[in-house]
Coordinates of C-alpha atoms and ligand atoms in Angstrom, one line a residue:
X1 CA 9.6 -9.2 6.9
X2 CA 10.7 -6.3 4.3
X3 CA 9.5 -6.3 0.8
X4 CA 7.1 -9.1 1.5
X5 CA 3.7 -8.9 1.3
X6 CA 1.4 -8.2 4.4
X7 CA -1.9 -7.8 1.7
X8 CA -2.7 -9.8 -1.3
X9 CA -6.0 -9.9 -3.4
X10 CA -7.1 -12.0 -6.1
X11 CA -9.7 -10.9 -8.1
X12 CA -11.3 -9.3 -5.5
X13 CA -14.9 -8.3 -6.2
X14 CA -18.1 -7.1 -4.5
X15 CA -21.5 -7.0 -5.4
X16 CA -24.4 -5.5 -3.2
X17 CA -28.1 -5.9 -3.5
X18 CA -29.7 -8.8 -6.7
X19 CA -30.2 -7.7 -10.2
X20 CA -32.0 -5.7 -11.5
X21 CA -30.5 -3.2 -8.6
X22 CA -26.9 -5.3 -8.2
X23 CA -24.2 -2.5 -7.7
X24 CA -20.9 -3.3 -8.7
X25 CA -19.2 -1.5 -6.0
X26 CA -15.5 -3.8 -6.4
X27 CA -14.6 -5.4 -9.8
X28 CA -11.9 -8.4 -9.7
X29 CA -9.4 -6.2 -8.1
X30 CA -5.7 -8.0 -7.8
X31 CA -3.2 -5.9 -5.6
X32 CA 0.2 -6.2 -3.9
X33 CA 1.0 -4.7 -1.0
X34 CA 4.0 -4.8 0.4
X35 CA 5.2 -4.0 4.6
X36 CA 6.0 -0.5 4.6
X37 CA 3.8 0.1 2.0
X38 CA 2.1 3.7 2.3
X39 CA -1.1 3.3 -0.6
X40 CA -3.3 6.8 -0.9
X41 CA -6.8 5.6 -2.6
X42 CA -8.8 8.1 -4.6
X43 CA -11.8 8.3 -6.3
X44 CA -15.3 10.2 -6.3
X45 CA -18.0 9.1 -3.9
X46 CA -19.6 5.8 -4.4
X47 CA -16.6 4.4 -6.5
X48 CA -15.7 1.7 -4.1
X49 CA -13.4 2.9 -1.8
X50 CA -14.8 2.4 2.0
X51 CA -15.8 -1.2 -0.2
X52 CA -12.4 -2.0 -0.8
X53 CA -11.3 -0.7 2.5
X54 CA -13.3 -2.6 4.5
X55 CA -13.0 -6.1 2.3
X56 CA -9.0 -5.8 3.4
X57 CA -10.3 -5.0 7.0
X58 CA -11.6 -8.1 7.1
X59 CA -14.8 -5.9 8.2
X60 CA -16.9 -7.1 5.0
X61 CA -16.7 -10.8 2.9
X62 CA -16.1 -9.8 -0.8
X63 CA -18.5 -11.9 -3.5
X64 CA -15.7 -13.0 -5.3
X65 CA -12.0 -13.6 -5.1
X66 CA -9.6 -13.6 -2.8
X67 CA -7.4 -11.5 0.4
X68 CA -4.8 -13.0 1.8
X69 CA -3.5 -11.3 4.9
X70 CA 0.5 -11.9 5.8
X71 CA 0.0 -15.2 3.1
X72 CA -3.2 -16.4 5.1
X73 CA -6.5 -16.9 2.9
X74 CA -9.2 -14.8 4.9
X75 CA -11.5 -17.2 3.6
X76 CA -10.7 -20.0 5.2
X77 CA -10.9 -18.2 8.7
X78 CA -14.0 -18.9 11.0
X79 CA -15.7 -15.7 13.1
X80 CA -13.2 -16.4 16.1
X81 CA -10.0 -16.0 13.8
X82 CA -11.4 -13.2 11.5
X83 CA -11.6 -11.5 14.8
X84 CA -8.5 -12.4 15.8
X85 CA -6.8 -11.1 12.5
X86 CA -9.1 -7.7 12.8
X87 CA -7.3 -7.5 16.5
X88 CA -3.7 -8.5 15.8
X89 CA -3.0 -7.3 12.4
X90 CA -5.2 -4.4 11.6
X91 CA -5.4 -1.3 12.9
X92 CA -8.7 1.1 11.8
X93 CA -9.2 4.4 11.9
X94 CA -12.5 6.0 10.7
X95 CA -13.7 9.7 9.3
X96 CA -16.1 9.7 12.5
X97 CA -13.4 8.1 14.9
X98 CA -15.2 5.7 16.5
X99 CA -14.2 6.1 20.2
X100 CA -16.6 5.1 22.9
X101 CA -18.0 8.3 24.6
X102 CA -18.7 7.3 28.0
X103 CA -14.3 6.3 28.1
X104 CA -11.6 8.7 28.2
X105 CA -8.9 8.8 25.7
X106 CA -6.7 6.8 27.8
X107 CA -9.0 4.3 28.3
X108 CA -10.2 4.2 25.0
X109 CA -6.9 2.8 23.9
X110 CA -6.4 0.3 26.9
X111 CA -9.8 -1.3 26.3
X112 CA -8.3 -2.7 22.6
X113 CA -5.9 -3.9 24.4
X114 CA -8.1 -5.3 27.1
X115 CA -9.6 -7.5 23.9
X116 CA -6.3 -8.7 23.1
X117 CA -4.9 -10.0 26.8
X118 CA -2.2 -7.4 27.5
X119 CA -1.9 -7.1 31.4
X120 CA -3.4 -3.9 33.0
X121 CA -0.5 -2.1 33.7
X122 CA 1.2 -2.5 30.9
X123 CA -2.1 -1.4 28.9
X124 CA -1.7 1.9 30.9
X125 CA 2.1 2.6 30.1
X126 CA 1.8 1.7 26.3
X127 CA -1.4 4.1 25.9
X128 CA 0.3 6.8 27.2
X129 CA 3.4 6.2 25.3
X130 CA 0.7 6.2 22.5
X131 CA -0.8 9.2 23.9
X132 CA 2.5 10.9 24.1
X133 CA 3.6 10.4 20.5
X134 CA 0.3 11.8 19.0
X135 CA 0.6 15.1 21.1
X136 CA -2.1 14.3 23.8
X137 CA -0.2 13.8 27.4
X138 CA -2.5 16.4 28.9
X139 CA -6.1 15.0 27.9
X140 CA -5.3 11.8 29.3
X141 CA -8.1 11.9 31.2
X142 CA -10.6 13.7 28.6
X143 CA -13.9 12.0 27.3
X144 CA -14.5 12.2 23.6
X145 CA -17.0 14.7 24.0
X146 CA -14.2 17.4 25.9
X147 CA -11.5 16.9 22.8
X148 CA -11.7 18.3 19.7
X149 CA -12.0 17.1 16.1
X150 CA -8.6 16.7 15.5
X151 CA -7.5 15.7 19.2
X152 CA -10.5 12.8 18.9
X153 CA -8.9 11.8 15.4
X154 CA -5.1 11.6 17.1
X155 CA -6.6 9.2 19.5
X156 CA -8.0 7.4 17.0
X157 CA -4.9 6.7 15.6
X158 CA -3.1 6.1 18.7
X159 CA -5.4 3.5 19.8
X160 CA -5.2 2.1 16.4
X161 CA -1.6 1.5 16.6
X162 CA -2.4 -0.1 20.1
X163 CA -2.0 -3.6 19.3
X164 CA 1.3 -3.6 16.7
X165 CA -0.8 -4.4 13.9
X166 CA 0.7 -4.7 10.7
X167 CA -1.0 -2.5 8.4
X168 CA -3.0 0.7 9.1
X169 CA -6.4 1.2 7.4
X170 CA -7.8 4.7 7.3
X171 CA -10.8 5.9 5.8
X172 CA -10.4 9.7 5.2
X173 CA -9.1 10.0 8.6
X174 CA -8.9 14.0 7.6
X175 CA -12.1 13.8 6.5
X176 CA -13.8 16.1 9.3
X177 CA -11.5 18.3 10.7
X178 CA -9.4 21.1 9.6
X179 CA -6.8 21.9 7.0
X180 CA -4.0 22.1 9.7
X181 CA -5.6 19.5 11.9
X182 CA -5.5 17.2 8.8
X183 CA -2.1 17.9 7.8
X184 CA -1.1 17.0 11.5
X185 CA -3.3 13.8 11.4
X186 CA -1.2 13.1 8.1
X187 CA 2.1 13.7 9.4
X188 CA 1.7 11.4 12.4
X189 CA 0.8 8.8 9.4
X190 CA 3.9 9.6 7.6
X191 CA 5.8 9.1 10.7
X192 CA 4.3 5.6 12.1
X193 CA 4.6 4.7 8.1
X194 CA 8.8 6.1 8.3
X195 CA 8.8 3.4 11.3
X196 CA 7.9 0.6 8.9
X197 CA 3.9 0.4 9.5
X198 CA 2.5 -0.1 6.3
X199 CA -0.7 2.6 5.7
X200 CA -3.5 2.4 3.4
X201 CA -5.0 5.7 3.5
X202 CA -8.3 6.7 1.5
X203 CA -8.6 10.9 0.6
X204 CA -10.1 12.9 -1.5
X205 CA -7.3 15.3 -1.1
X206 CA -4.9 15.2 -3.7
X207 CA -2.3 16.9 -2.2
X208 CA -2.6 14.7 1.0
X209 CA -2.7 12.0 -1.4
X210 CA 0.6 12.7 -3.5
X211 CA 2.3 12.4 -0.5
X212 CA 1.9 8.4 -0.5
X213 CA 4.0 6.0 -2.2
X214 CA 1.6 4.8 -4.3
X215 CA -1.9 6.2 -5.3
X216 CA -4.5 3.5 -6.3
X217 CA -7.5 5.3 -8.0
X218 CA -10.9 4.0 -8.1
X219 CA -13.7 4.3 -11.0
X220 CA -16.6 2.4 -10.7
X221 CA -15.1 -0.6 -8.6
X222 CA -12.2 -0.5 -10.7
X223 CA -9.0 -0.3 -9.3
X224 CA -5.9 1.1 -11.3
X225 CA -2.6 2.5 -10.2
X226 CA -1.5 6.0 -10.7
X227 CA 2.1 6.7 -12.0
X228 CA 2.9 10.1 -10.8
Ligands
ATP1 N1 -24.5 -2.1 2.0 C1 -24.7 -1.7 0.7 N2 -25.8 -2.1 0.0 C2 -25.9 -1.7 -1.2 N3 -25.1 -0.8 -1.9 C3 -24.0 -0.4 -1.2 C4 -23.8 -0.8 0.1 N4 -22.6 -0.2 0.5 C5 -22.2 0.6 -0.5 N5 -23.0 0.4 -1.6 C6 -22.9 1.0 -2.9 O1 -21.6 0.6 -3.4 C7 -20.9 1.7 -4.1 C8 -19.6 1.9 -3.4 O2 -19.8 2.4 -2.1 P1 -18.5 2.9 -1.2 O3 -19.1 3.1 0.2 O4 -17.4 1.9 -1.3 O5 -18.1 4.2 -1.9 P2 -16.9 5.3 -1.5 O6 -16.0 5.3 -2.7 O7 -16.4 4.9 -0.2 O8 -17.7 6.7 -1.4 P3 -17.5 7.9 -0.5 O9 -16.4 8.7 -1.0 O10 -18.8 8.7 -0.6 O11 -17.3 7.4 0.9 C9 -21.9 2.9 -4.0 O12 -22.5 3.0 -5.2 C10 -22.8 2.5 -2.8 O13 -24.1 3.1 -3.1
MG2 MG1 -16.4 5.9 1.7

């Protein structure tokens, strides 16, 4: 699957709200990306990034144009099979993190699984494997609410990875914790991305941002590569 690509888009745009207030947030945006890809996108606030994010997510229908997802046309996809694709081939992590406070972090990765069919014990082994490889053996058992920032974040990403997806989307994953918390959040990323996962990661770090393949900046919906 090498050097394929696992995201296309054609002429992707996205327009919110009816003139005279229409926003332009995504303008006819075509992109490649290839498995293994590891994509930084940059750009102030309100230039379309957590648009475009979310649009390749599968989270969000774009106005115009097209994604298609490991050669599949999104489009064409009822609710049921969007799902499915959001399930199977996507993993998400968020600035806020997005795990369900009343579950523990163990749990919070077994129930995406639970979703997708995988038999209870092995839903246990594999989130602790997850668990392990993000640093978090010894909070198995903590709630959201008893981990920190960073710690939260690391689950995040474990139970992102939960379900093999093909491609990783984060949305200033560093976005509320700390320097060194971040640059351990981004090192895990670099790793899972040094496995073959392909990451599309949104910063407004520059340094964290260099340290992609590719940097796609954003200006007003519009989407152009950086050359660094
Ligand atoms: N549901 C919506 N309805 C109307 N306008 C929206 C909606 N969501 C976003 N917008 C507008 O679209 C533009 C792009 O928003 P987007 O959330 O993609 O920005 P962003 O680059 O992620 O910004 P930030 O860095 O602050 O997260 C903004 O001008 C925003 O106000
Ligand atoms: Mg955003």
């Amino acid at each position: 699957m090498m050097n394929t690509n696992v995201i296309v888009t054609e002429n992707l745009s996205k327009t919110y709200g009816k003139p005279p207030l229409q926003v332009f947030a995504l303008r006819q945006t075509n992109l490649y990306i290839k498995h293994g890809d590891y994509i930084a996108i940059i750009g102030p606030s309100g230039s379309g990034k957590s648009t475009l994010m979310n649009l390749l997510g599968c989270l969000d229908k774009p106005t115009t144009g097209k994604i298609f997802i490991e050669g599949h046309d999104v489009s064409t996809l009822n609710e049921n099979e969007l799902a499915r694709i959001r399930r199977e081939k996507i993993g998400f992590i968020f600035q806020k993190y997005n795990l369900i406070p009343t579950l523990n972090a163990l749990e919070n990765i077994e129930l995406s699984m639970g979703f997708a069919g995988v038999d209870s014990q092995l839903r246990t082994e594999k989130a602790k494997k997850l668990l392990e490889m993000v640093d978090l053996s010894k909070r198995l058992t903590h709630k959201p609410s008893e981990l920190s920032g960073g710690e939260q974040q690391r689950v995040a990403i474990a139970r992102a990875l939960a379900n093999d997806p093909s491609i990783i989307l984060a949305d200033e994953p560093t976005g509320n914790v700390d320097t060194k918390s971040g640059e351990n959040i981004m090192s895990i990323l670099e790793e899972i991305n040094r496995e073959g996962e392909t990451i599309i990661v949104v910063s407004h770090n520059m340094t964290i941002a260099q340290r992609a393949k590719r940097v796609l900046r954003i200006q007003d919906g519009v989407v152009t590569e950086e050359y660094v």
